[in-house]
Every structure is written in structure tokens, then in C-alpha cells.
Coordinates of C-alpha atoms and ligand atoms in Angstrom, one line a residue:
M21 CA 96.7 109.8 113.1
S22 CA 97.2 112.2 115.6
R23 CA 99.1 111.0 118.7
A24 CA 96.1 111.0 120.8
T25 CA 94.7 108.2 118.7
A26 CA 97.9 106.7 118.9
V27 CA 97.8 106.5 122.4
A28 CA 94.3 105.6 122.7
V29 CA 94.6 102.7 120.3
G30 CA 97.9 101.3 122.0
G31 CA 97.1 101.8 125.4
S32 CA 99.5 103.6 128.0
F33 CA 102.8 104.6 126.4
S34 CA 104.2 106.1 129.5
T35 CA 108.1 105.7 129.4
T36 CA 109.6 105.8 132.6
A37 CA 113.6 105.5 133.4
R38 CA 112.6 102.3 135.6
R39 CA 111.2 100.7 132.5
R40 CA 114.1 101.4 130.0
R41 CA 116.4 99.8 132.9
E42 CA 114.4 96.9 133.0
L43 CA 114.2 96.7 129.5
A44 CA 118.2 97.0 128.6
V45 CA 119.3 93.6 127.6
P46 CA 122.9 92.7 128.1
V47 CA 125.0 91.7 125.3
R48 CA 126.2 87.9 125.9
C49 CA 130.2 87.1 124.6
S50 CA 130.4 85.5 121.2
L51 CA 128.5 82.5 119.9
S52 CA 129.9 79.5 120.4
A53 CA 132.1 77.8 117.2
A54 CA 129.4 75.1 117.5
G55 CA 126.6 77.4 117.6
L56 CA 127.7 79.0 114.3
A57 CA 128.6 75.9 112.7
A58 CA 125.1 74.8 112.9
V59 CA 123.4 77.9 112.0
A60 CA 126.2 78.5 109.0
P61 CA 124.9 76.2 106.3
I62 CA 121.0 77.4 107.1
L63 CA 122.2 80.9 106.5
R64 CA 124.3 80.3 103.2
D65 CA 121.2 77.9 101.9
L66 CA 118.9 80.9 102.5
K67 CA 120.8 83.4 100.9
M68 CA 121.2 81.3 98.0
K69 CA 117.6 80.6 97.7
C70 CA 116.9 84.4 98.2
D71 CA 119.4 85.4 95.8
T72 CA 118.0 88.1 93.1
P73 CA 120.7 88.5 90.5
L74 CA 120.2 90.5 87.3
P75 CA 118.8 87.3 85.1
V76 CA 116.0 86.4 88.1
L77 CA 114.9 90.0 88.1
R78 CA 115.2 90.1 84.4
H79 CA 112.7 87.0 84.5
V80 CA 110.3 88.6 86.8
A81 CA 109.9 91.5 84.9
D82 CA 109.5 89.7 81.7
S83 CA 107.1 87.5 83.2
M84 CA 105.0 90.5 84.5
S85 CA 105.2 92.0 81.1
A86 CA 103.8 88.6 79.6
D87 CA 101.2 88.0 82.4
M88 CA 99.9 91.5 82.1
R89 CA 99.0 91.1 78.3
A90 CA 97.5 87.5 78.7
G91 CA 95.2 89.3 81.5
L92 CA 94.6 92.1 79.1
A93 CA 93.5 89.5 76.5
T94 CA 90.8 87.4 78.3
N95 CA 89.3 87.3 81.5
G96 CA 90.9 84.5 83.2
G97 CA 94.2 84.8 80.7
S98 CA 96.8 84.8 83.5
D99 CA 97.4 85.0 87.4
L100 CA 96.7 89.0 86.8
K101 CA 93.1 89.8 86.6
M102 CA 93.9 93.3 85.1
I103 CA 91.0 94.6 86.6
L104 CA 89.2 97.9 84.5
S105 CA 88.9 100.6 87.1
Y106 CA 86.3 102.5 85.2
V107 CA 88.5 105.6 85.9
D108 CA 89.1 106.8 82.5
S109 CA 90.0 110.3 83.1
L110 CA 91.8 111.6 86.0
P111 CA 91.5 114.6 88.0
T112 CA 92.2 117.8 86.2
G113 CA 92.9 120.2 88.9
N114 CA 89.6 122.0 88.1
E115 CA 87.4 119.9 91.2
L116 CA 85.6 122.1 93.4
G117 CA 83.7 121.9 96.6
L118 CA 84.0 119.7 99.8
F119 CA 84.3 115.9 99.7
Y120 CA 85.1 112.9 101.9
A121 CA 87.1 109.8 101.5
L122 CA 87.2 106.4 103.4
D123 CA 90.0 104.1 103.0
L124 CA 89.8 100.4 103.9
G125 CA 93.5 99.0 103.7
G126 CA 94.1 96.2 106.0
T127 CA 95.8 97.2 109.2
N128 CA 93.8 100.4 109.4
F129 CA 90.8 102.4 108.0
R130 CA 91.4 106.4 107.3
V131 CA 89.0 108.9 106.8
L132 CA 89.4 112.2 105.1
R133 CA 87.8 115.3 104.0
V134 CA 89.1 118.0 101.8
Q135 CA 87.8 121.3 100.4
L136 CA 89.1 121.6 96.7
G137 CA 89.4 125.1 95.5
G138 CA 89.9 124.5 91.6
K139 CA 93.2 125.0 89.3
E140 CA 94.1 128.3 91.5
E141 CA 93.6 127.2 95.1
R142 CA 93.7 123.4 94.6
I143 CA 93.6 121.6 98.3
I144 CA 92.3 125.1 100.5
D145 CA 92.0 122.2 103.5
T146 CA 92.1 118.7 104.5
E147 CA 92.0 116.8 107.6
F148 CA 92.2 112.9 108.5
E149 CA 91.6 110.4 111.0
Q150 CA 92.9 106.6 111.5
V151 CA 91.3 104.0 113.3
S152 CA 93.0 100.5 113.8
I153 CA 90.6 97.6 112.6
P154 CA 90.1 95.2 115.6
Q155 CA 91.0 91.9 115.1
E156 CA 87.7 90.1 115.8
L157 CA 86.5 92.3 113.2
M158 CA 88.6 90.4 110.6
Y159 CA 86.8 87.4 111.1
G160 CA 83.3 88.7 111.7
T161 CA 80.3 89.2 109.6
T162 CA 79.9 92.1 106.8
E163 CA 77.3 93.9 108.9
E164 CA 79.8 94.2 111.9
L165 CA 82.6 95.3 109.9
F166 CA 81.0 97.9 107.8
D167 CA 79.0 98.9 111.1
F168 CA 82.2 99.7 112.4
I169 CA 83.6 101.7 109.5
V170 CA 80.7 103.6 109.1
S171 CA 80.3 104.8 113.1
G172 CA 83.8 106.2 112.8
L173 CA 83.0 108.3 109.5
A174 CA 79.8 109.1 111.1
R175 CA 81.8 110.5 114.2
F176 CA 84.5 112.2 111.9
V177 CA 81.8 114.1 109.8
E178 CA 80.1 115.1 113.1
K179 CA 83.6 117.0 113.8
E180 CA 83.4 118.9 110.3
S181 CA 84.3 122.5 111.5
T182 CA 83.1 126.0 109.4
K183 CA 86.5 125.5 107.3
F184 CA 84.7 123.1 105.3
H185 CA 81.8 123.8 103.6
L186 CA 79.1 122.3 100.7
A187 CA 78.1 124.0 97.8
E188 CA 74.7 124.7 97.8
G189 CA 72.2 122.2 96.6
S190 CA 74.6 119.4 97.0
K191 CA 75.2 116.9 99.5
R192 CA 78.5 115.2 101.0
E193 CA 80.2 112.7 98.6
I194 CA 82.3 110.1 99.5
G195 CA 85.3 108.2 97.5
F196 CA 85.7 104.7 98.7
T197 CA 89.1 102.9 98.7
F198 CA 88.6 99.5 99.3
S199 CA 92.0 97.7 98.9
F200 CA 90.8 94.2 98.1
P201 CA 90.0 92.4 95.0
V202 CA 86.8 93.9 93.2
K203 CA 85.4 92.8 90.1
Q204 CA 84.8 96.7 89.3
T205 CA 81.1 96.9 87.4
S206 CA 81.2 100.6 87.4
I207 CA 82.6 103.7 88.8
D208 CA 80.8 103.3 91.8
S209 CA 79.8 99.6 92.4
G210 CA 82.0 96.4 92.4
I211 CA 82.1 93.1 93.8
L212 CA 84.4 91.3 96.3
I213 CA 86.4 88.4 94.5
K214 CA 87.9 87.7 97.9
W215 CA 89.2 88.8 101.0
T216 CA 93.1 89.1 101.3
K217 CA 95.9 90.2 103.9
G218 CA 94.2 87.7 106.6
F219 CA 90.7 89.1 106.6
A220 CA 87.8 86.2 106.3
V221 CA 84.7 88.3 106.8
S222 CA 81.8 86.4 106.0
G223 CA 79.3 87.2 103.6
T224 CA 81.3 89.6 101.6
A225 CA 82.6 87.9 98.7
G226 CA 80.5 88.1 95.6
R227 CA 78.7 91.2 96.8
D228 CA 78.8 94.8 95.6
V229 CA 81.0 96.5 98.5
V230 CA 79.2 100.2 97.6
V231 CA 75.7 98.2 98.5
C232 CA 77.3 96.4 102.0
L233 CA 78.8 100.3 103.0
N234 CA 75.5 102.2 101.6
E235 CA 73.0 99.5 103.9
A236 CA 75.6 100.5 107.0
L237 CA 75.1 104.1 106.1
V238 CA 71.3 103.5 106.5
R239 CA 71.5 101.4 109.3
Q240 CA 73.3 104.4 111.0
G241 CA 71.5 107.1 109.7
L242 CA 74.3 109.2 107.8
D243 CA 73.4 110.9 104.7
I244 CA 76.3 110.5 102.3
R245 CA 76.5 109.4 98.8
V246 CA 79.3 107.1 97.5
S247 CA 80.2 108.3 94.3
A248 CA 83.6 106.3 93.5
L249 CA 84.9 103.0 94.5
V250 CA 88.6 102.5 93.8
N251 CA 91.3 100.7 95.3
D252 CA 94.5 102.4 97.1
A253 CA 96.8 102.1 93.9
V254 CA 94.2 103.5 91.7
S255 CA 93.3 106.4 94.2
T256 CA 97.1 106.9 94.5
L257 CA 97.5 107.2 90.7
A258 CA 94.6 109.9 90.7
G259 CA 96.2 111.6 93.6
A260 CA 99.7 112.0 92.5
H261 CA 98.7 112.6 89.1
Y262 CA 96.8 115.5 90.2
W263 CA 99.9 117.4 91.0
D264 CA 102.1 115.6 88.3
E265 CA 101.2 114.8 84.7
D266 CA 104.0 112.4 84.4
V267 CA 102.7 110.0 86.8
K268 CA 101.9 106.8 84.9
V269 CA 102.1 103.9 87.3
A270 CA 101.0 103.7 91.1
V271 CA 102.2 100.9 93.6
I272 CA 101.3 100.3 97.2
L273 CA 103.7 98.6 99.3
G274 CA 101.7 98.3 102.8
T275 CA 100.4 95.4 104.5
G276 CA 99.5 94.0 101.4
T277 CA 100.6 95.2 97.8
N278 CA 99.2 96.2 94.4
A279 CA 99.8 98.1 91.4
C280 CA 97.9 100.1 88.7
Y281 CA 98.8 101.9 85.7
V282 CA 97.6 104.2 82.7
E283 CA 96.8 102.0 79.8
S284 CA 95.6 102.9 76.2
I285 CA 92.3 101.1 75.3
E286 CA 93.5 99.3 71.8
A287 CA 96.0 97.8 74.1
I288 CA 93.0 96.1 76.4
P289 CA 91.5 93.1 73.6
K290 CA 89.1 92.0 76.3
L291 CA 87.2 95.1 75.8
Q292 CA 86.0 94.3 72.8
G293 CA 86.1 97.6 71.1
S294 CA 83.7 99.1 74.0
A295 CA 83.7 102.7 73.7
Y296 CA 85.9 105.0 75.8
G297 CA 86.0 108.9 75.7
S298 CA 89.8 109.3 76.4
G299 CA 91.3 106.5 74.5
K300 CA 93.1 106.0 78.0
T301 CA 91.9 104.2 81.0
I302 CA 93.3 102.8 84.6
I303 CA 94.0 99.2 84.8
N304 CA 94.0 97.3 88.6
I305 CA 96.7 94.9 88.1
E306 CA 95.9 92.9 91.1
W307 CA 99.8 92.0 91.1
G308 CA 99.9 90.6 94.4
A309 CA 98.8 87.4 92.9
F310 CA 101.6 87.4 90.4
S311 CA 103.9 84.0 90.9
T312 CA 106.0 83.4 87.9
G313 CA 109.6 83.0 88.5
L314 CA 109.9 83.8 92.3
P315 CA 112.9 82.5 94.5
L316 CA 111.0 81.0 96.8
T317 CA 111.9 78.9 100.1
E318 CA 110.5 76.1 102.2
F319 CA 110.0 79.1 104.6
D320 CA 107.6 80.8 102.2
R321 CA 105.9 77.4 101.4
E322 CA 105.2 76.6 104.7
M323 CA 104.0 80.2 105.5
D324 CA 101.8 79.8 102.4
N325 CA 100.5 76.5 103.3
E326 CA 99.5 77.6 106.9
S327 CA 98.1 81.1 105.5
I328 CA 94.2 81.3 104.9
N329 CA 94.5 81.4 101.3
P330 CA 97.2 78.9 100.2
G331 CA 98.8 78.9 96.9
E332 CA 97.3 82.5 96.4
Q333 CA 99.1 85.7 96.4
L334 CA 102.3 84.7 96.3
F335 CA 104.1 88.0 95.3
E336 CA 102.3 89.6 97.9
K337 CA 103.5 86.8 100.2
T338 CA 107.0 87.6 99.1
I339 CA 107.1 91.3 98.8
S340 CA 104.8 92.9 101.5
G341 CA 104.7 94.1 104.7
M342 CA 102.2 91.5 106.4
Y343 CA 104.6 88.3 105.3
L344 CA 108.3 89.7 105.7
G345 CA 108.8 89.4 109.3
E346 CA 106.7 86.3 109.4
I347 CA 109.1 84.9 107.0
V348 CA 112.0 86.0 109.4
R349 CA 110.6 84.1 112.4
R350 CA 110.4 81.0 110.6
V351 CA 114.0 81.1 109.4
L352 CA 115.0 82.0 113.2
K353 CA 112.6 79.2 114.3
K354 CA 114.6 76.7 112.3
M355 CA 117.8 77.9 113.3
A356 CA 116.9 78.1 116.9
K357 CA 116.1 74.5 117.1
A358 CA 119.2 73.4 114.7
S359 CA 121.9 75.3 117.0
T360 CA 122.3 77.0 120.3
L361 CA 122.0 80.4 118.3
F362 CA 119.7 81.8 121.2
G363 CA 121.2 79.4 124.0
D364 CA 120.7 76.1 125.1
S365 CA 117.0 76.6 125.5
F366 CA 114.8 76.9 122.5
P367 CA 112.3 80.6 122.9
E368 CA 108.8 79.3 123.0
K369 CA 107.6 82.7 121.8
L370 CA 109.5 82.1 118.2
S371 CA 106.6 79.4 117.7
V372 CA 103.8 82.4 117.8
P373 CA 103.2 83.2 114.3
F374 CA 102.4 86.5 113.5
S375 CA 99.1 88.4 113.7
L376 CA 98.2 91.3 111.9
R377 CA 96.4 93.4 114.8
Q378 CA 99.5 93.4 117.2
I379 CA 101.0 95.7 114.4
S380 CA 98.4 98.8 115.1
F381 CA 99.8 98.8 118.7
I382 CA 103.3 100.0 117.5
I383 CA 103.4 101.5 113.9
E384 CA 102.1 104.9 114.5
E385 CA 104.6 105.1 117.7
Y386 CA 107.6 104.1 115.5
I387 CA 106.6 106.9 112.9
L388 CA 106.0 109.5 115.5
N389 CA 108.6 108.9 118.4
D390 CA 111.9 108.3 119.6
W391 CA 112.4 104.4 119.4
M392 CA 112.3 103.7 123.1
V393 CA 108.8 104.8 123.5
I394 CA 107.2 102.0 121.7
H395 CA 108.8 99.2 124.3
P396 CA 106.1 99.5 126.9
C397 CA 103.9 97.4 124.8
Y398 CA 106.2 94.8 125.0
H399 CA 104.9 94.2 128.6
E400 CA 101.5 94.7 127.3
T401 CA 101.3 92.3 124.7
E402 CA 101.6 88.7 125.5
T403 CA 101.2 87.8 121.9
M404 CA 103.7 90.1 120.3
T405 CA 106.0 88.5 117.7
L406 CA 108.3 89.5 114.9
S407 CA 106.6 91.8 112.5
T408 CA 107.8 93.7 109.7
P409 CA 108.6 97.1 111.6
H410 CA 110.9 95.2 114.0
L411 CA 112.8 94.1 111.1
C412 CA 113.0 97.7 110.1
T413 CA 114.4 99.0 113.5
M414 CA 116.7 96.1 113.5
Q415 CA 118.1 96.5 110.3
Q416 CA 118.9 100.3 111.2
D417 CA 120.9 99.3 114.4
D418 CA 124.3 100.4 114.1
S419 CA 125.3 100.4 117.7
G420 CA 128.3 98.7 118.5
D421 CA 126.7 95.9 120.8
L422 CA 123.2 96.2 118.5
D423 CA 121.1 96.8 121.3
K424 CA 118.1 97.1 119.7
V425 CA 118.4 94.0 118.0
G426 CA 118.8 92.5 121.7
L427 CA 115.8 94.2 122.7
I428 CA 113.8 93.3 119.9
L429 CA 114.6 89.7 120.1
S430 CA 114.2 90.0 123.9
G431 CA 110.4 91.9 123.8
T432 CA 109.3 89.8 120.9
L433 CA 110.7 86.3 121.2
G434 CA 111.8 86.0 124.9
V435 CA 115.5 85.8 124.0
K436 CA 116.9 87.4 127.0
N437 CA 120.7 87.4 126.3
S438 CA 121.1 87.1 122.8
S439 CA 125.2 87.1 122.1
L440 CA 126.4 89.9 119.6
G441 CA 127.1 87.2 117.2
A442 CA 123.7 85.7 117.0
R443 CA 122.4 89.3 116.7
K444 CA 124.3 90.1 113.6
I445 CA 122.8 86.6 112.0
V446 CA 119.4 88.0 112.8
Q447 CA 120.5 91.1 111.2
D448 CA 121.8 89.4 108.0
I449 CA 118.8 87.3 107.8
C450 CA 116.2 90.5 107.9
D451 CA 118.5 92.1 105.2
T452 CA 118.0 88.9 102.9
I453 CA 114.3 88.7 103.3
V454 CA 114.1 92.4 102.7
K455 CA 116.5 92.6 100.0
R456 CA 114.5 90.0 98.1
G457 CA 111.3 90.9 98.6
S458 CA 112.2 95.0 97.4
R459 CA 114.0 93.8 94.5
L460 CA 111.3 91.4 93.3
A461 CA 108.9 94.6 93.9
G462 CA 111.4 96.8 91.7
A463 CA 111.2 94.1 89.2
G464 CA 107.6 94.3 89.1
I465 CA 107.6 97.9 88.1
V466 CA 110.1 97.3 85.3
G467 CA 107.7 94.7 84.0
I468 CA 104.8 97.3 83.8
L469 CA 107.3 100.2 82.7
Q470 CA 108.6 98.0 79.6
K471 CA 105.1 96.6 78.8
V472 CA 103.9 100.1 78.1
E473 CA 107.1 100.8 76.3
Q474 CA 106.8 97.7 74.0
D475 CA 103.3 99.0 73.2
S476 CA 104.4 102.6 72.0
I477 CA 108.0 102.9 71.9
G478 CA 109.5 106.4 73.4
Q479 CA 106.3 106.6 75.7
I480 CA 108.0 105.8 79.1
F481 CA 111.7 105.3 78.6
Q482 CA 112.3 108.7 76.3
K483 CA 111.0 111.1 78.5
R484 CA 110.1 111.9 82.1
T485 CA 108.1 109.1 83.8
V486 CA 107.1 109.1 87.4
V487 CA 106.0 106.0 89.6
A488 CA 103.9 106.8 92.5
M489 CA 104.5 105.1 95.8
D490 CA 102.5 104.8 98.8
G491 CA 102.2 102.4 101.5
G492 CA 103.7 102.1 105.1
L493 CA 106.2 99.6 104.0
Y494 CA 107.5 101.7 101.6
E495 CA 107.2 105.1 103.6
H496 CA 109.2 103.9 106.6
Y497 CA 111.8 101.4 105.6
P498 CA 114.8 102.8 104.0
Q499 CA 116.7 99.7 103.1
Y500 CA 113.4 98.4 101.1
R501 CA 113.4 101.9 99.4
H502 CA 117.0 101.8 98.4
Y503 CA 116.9 97.8 97.2
L504 CA 114.1 98.5 95.1
K505 CA 115.2 101.3 93.5
E506 CA 118.6 99.6 93.1
A507 CA 117.3 96.8 91.2
V508 CA 114.9 99.2 89.0
A509 CA 118.3 100.9 87.9
E510 CA 120.0 97.7 87.7
L511 CA 117.2 96.6 85.1
L512 CA 116.7 99.7 83.2
G513 CA 120.4 100.8 82.7
V514 CA 121.7 104.1 83.7
E515 CA 120.3 106.2 80.8
V516 CA 117.0 105.2 80.9
F517 CA 116.6 105.2 85.0
K518 CA 117.7 108.8 84.5
N519 CA 113.8 109.5 83.0
V520 CA 111.9 107.1 85.8
F521 CA 111.2 108.7 89.0
I522 CA 110.3 106.6 91.8
E523 CA 108.4 108.9 94.4
H524 CA 106.9 108.5 97.7
T525 CA 103.4 110.2 97.3
K526 CA 102.3 110.8 101.0
D527 CA 98.2 110.6 101.4
G528 CA 98.1 110.4 97.6
S529 CA 95.5 107.7 98.1
G530 CA 93.0 109.6 100.5
I531 CA 93.1 112.8 98.7
G532 CA 93.1 110.6 95.3
A533 CA 89.6 109.1 96.1
A534 CA 88.1 112.4 97.3
L535 CA 89.4 113.5 93.9
L536 CA 87.8 110.8 92.3
A537 CA 84.3 111.3 94.1
A538 CA 84.8 115.0 93.2
A539 CA 85.1 113.8 89.6
N540 CA 82.1 111.7 89.6
S541 CA 80.3 113.8 91.3
K542 CA 76.4 113.9 90.6
Y543 CA 76.2 117.8 91.9
F544 CA 79.0 119.1 89.8
A545 CA 79.5 118.4 86.1
Ligands
LIG611 P1 97.4 99.2 105.0 O1 98.3 98.5 103.7 O2 96.9 98.5 105.7 O3 96.6 100.4 103.7 P2 99.7 100.8 105.3 O4 99.8 101.3 104.2 O5 99.8 102.1 106.6 O6 98.2 100.1 105.3 O7 100.7 99.8 105.6 C1 100.9 99.4 107.3 C2 101.8 98.3 106.8 O8 102.9 98.7 106.9 C3 102.0 97.3 108.3 O9 101.3 96.3 108.0 C4 103.8 97.2 108.1 O10 103.7 96.0 107.3 C5 104.2 98.3 107.1 N1 105.1 99.2 108.2 C6 104.5 100.3 108.9 N2 105.6 100.6 109.4 C7 106.6 100.0 109.3 C8 108.1 100.3 109.5 N3 108.3 101.3 110.3 N4 109.0 99.6 109.0 C9 108.4 98.7 108.2 N5 107.0 98.2 107.7 C10 106.2 99.2 108.1
LIG612 MG1 96.5 101.2 102.1

């Protein structure tokens, strides 16, 4: 997103020296012995329950492999839906022409156009825009949501410059990345199974989302053909594979999480011998629904019970960006009630649950700017509470007084003069929750790799294999990336890990969807 858009979304971000002074939070002297005594057992218990030593990781990886097999054997055979993506040939590099992509992820939607120049020129030009989704649309009607998306797309199409050109006789085509569980019925149609990531839009579940999109295109008079429906994992795999043929798996770690991989047709019993040209296809695991062997705590169970989809998406709720900050808030709430961690009175804002929308105010500013620039939003967003980007900033605070931790506690939770001891404990809790999530994500990746390796020995571990990673959480959280890779290395061992490359693919998802639109174009054979 451009800076201009970020400002438009988040309101005024003017930073003044006066505001900086107002926001500086003095550090109180150390936490009292009594305060510490009450907190210590809660922290100890949390760490014990979140611990992910090798046997726990191994169990998760093995269960992931087993659940994948069960989901491939029969529909409904496991938590993992193992959905056929209908993508059985990945982009080759020969794709030519102008193509669009639309990506509805959770926090934002993105639109992108790309001019493809074939094997030699590859990507001649590309442009994208990002718009945050207003909270009310998450609970509105299908028409409202799709009209909002299409009007954003229409504005973007209008701005198409002469750098981009349609081939004669063709019309604009778009790849639609829709990152919610869909039962795919062909490459350009699929039925929404259920909303996830806090969405509760009425009237969409059970419907073909391409039909919903087409209806909105008609309502708004935009003439564009939807040629591919994919989710973000599949489009990331396609986008990354375009540059590197050793990419076999893609994983998304953003608001939610998912993974997909290249599978052999003969390893999919539920296909019952249906013919597939290339002998390979991409399977969308929908791994957010995985649940076996996860080390969960009372905080996870409470969060799950109070969520709009209790008992579902447990892996997603343990490892993805929408939930990590919320888990930490729940831990802090318990500690603050049981002790004087944050002073004598309980900070009321600790009771405000996380809302996905607040995040769009701040994320891009985190990415683009000096950390201080974001702080004016704390004045502007009364309901601001702790979220995953805050954990990231707090974990990276290596100042002596942990100033940033102090600022975030003050800005999000109303804790005005936290002690250094309290700040250290908060950092420790962030680390515990993030380490658990990222190591479990790493175990999930190993589960996929070892499943494919077991089916065809040497195909994965004895040659270069790339796992394409994308999503805001993975992209912006260095500790998360570090712990994830560490867990993969622990599980695989040094020698095998040398062949496995876990690589971030920037914008792979948008380009991938446009490439799949090109590969499935009505106008280019
Ligand atoms: P989506 O998943 O909605 O398609 P993204 O892939 O951009 O969108 O991921 C956005 C999510 O990534 C946010 O909801 C947040 O959880 C996480 N995130 C974004 N920025 C950061 C950051 N600086 N630190 C940690 N997590 C972040
Ligand atoms: Mg996304």
C-alpha cells in the first residue's frame, strides 16, 4: 500500500514533538517482591504448558502427515479437508498479456495488475493497491461486502495507464484469491464452506463465491472475466514456482494461516482414478483446522469458547496473527487480577478483546515508518487493545528501560507507569506465546514435507526443496521466522535441513493469482 493510502485509512498520523513528550512513559522502580511472587507461578505454569520440546513437535508433525493422508483418502476423513485446487499445471513462464488479481485475505483486500511478457521478459510491469475492510462489512451481507470489493477494483481498473495493454480481441481477466475455506468445483468456481478469521457475512456460506463476485461486477457494470479462483496459499505457490521450480509447498502466516503443496494424483484415493493430465495437482490443506497434539492452555480454551467458531480452526488460533496478541492479553489479564503487576488497580482496558479492524490502522505504518510515528493512533482509537504487531515491537525492544514495551502497555492497556520488572515479564510472555506458535507452524511444515517424502523417497529430502512463505505475520515478525526455522531444523536434522529452503515470497500471492488467470485464460491457449 502506498503511504498515501495508509494515511487515508488510518486518519491523521502527524507526529509532533509535543505528542512524543506526552507519550513518553516513565519507568517505575522494580516490581515488589509480593507482586512478583503472585505472578511467578502463573508464568511458570504458562511456560510449562506452552513448551514445545522435540517430542511434542515430532508428534505434531507426524499427526499432520497422518491427518493429510486421512483427508486424501475420503472426504471428511480428517480435520484436514485436503481440497482439490483444480490447479494441475503451474505457470510455465510463457504467459503473456495483461491480467488482474483480487485478493481477499481478512485484514485487507488487494488489487493488482501485471503485464506478462513470456519467458524472456517475464513481468514487464505490475501495480497494486490495498484497501482495509471496514469492520461492519465483516458482519454485513454478501452483497455489501462484494459491492465494496468491486467498487475498489473498479477504481483501480479506471487508473490503468498506457503501460498496460490488452491483447486485441481479449478482455480483462482476473484471478480471485479468496482465503477462506472453499469447496472448489472447478478452477473458476467454488462454494464457501464457512467464514473464518472473525468474518460472519450473511448469505455467503454454501454459495459459489465467483457467482457472488460476478453478480457484484454486473451490478457495478464492470466488464471483467473471473478466470481462476484460488486461495492465497495456492496463488503463493503458483507465484513462487514461476521463478523457482523447486517450490513444492506454500505456507501463509497472516491474519489466518493455511498451506498447500504439490501432490501426485496416485496419492489421492478420493479422486477414484479421475484423469489428470500432468499427474500432479495442488492440494489446499486448509491446515488451520488441524488440532491433534497441540499444547493448549486455559487461555486458548477461553479464547476459543468466546470466538465465533468454537472448537474450530485450533491450529490457526494457536499460530496465526489474529490470535497471538489476544492470547497474550488474556494471560496479562489473569496476572493483573492476581497480582500488582501493573500497580494496585486493575487496568480496565485489559478486558477489551482484540478486534481485527483496529489493526488496519497501524500495520502499514509499522512497516513503512519509524516506530514512533504510529503512536498518535493510540489517541485516536479508544478501543485499541493489544495485537500481534504490538508483540512484535515489544519483543524487539532492547532498550535498557524497555521504553517501547512501556509505551505499548500505556497506549493499548492504559498501564501508565509500568515497572521494568513488569515490562520484562510482558516480553517473556510474548516470547512464550510466539515461540509456541512459530515452532508448531514449523512442525506443520515438516509434517507436509515428510508425507511427500514417505510417498516417494528422495523427492524432497535428497534434493533442493523450497517452501514459499507469505503473510504479514511471517513477513514482519523476525523472532517468529527464527523460531519457525529453528524448529524445522531440529526436526529434520542438519543434513536434511541443508536441502530445505524456507523462503519469503513477497507479493507472490497477487502475481500468482494473475498468472493462474493467464494460465486459464479464455483468450490465450
Ligand atoms: P491477510 O492475512 O489478511 O491476507 P496479511 O498477510 O497482510 O493479511 O497479514 C496481516 C496480519 O499479519 C495481521 O492481521 C497481523 O496479525 C500480522 N502482522 C502484520 N504486521 C505485523 C507485524 N509488524 N508484526 C507481527 N504481525 C504482523
Ligand atoms: Mg492474505
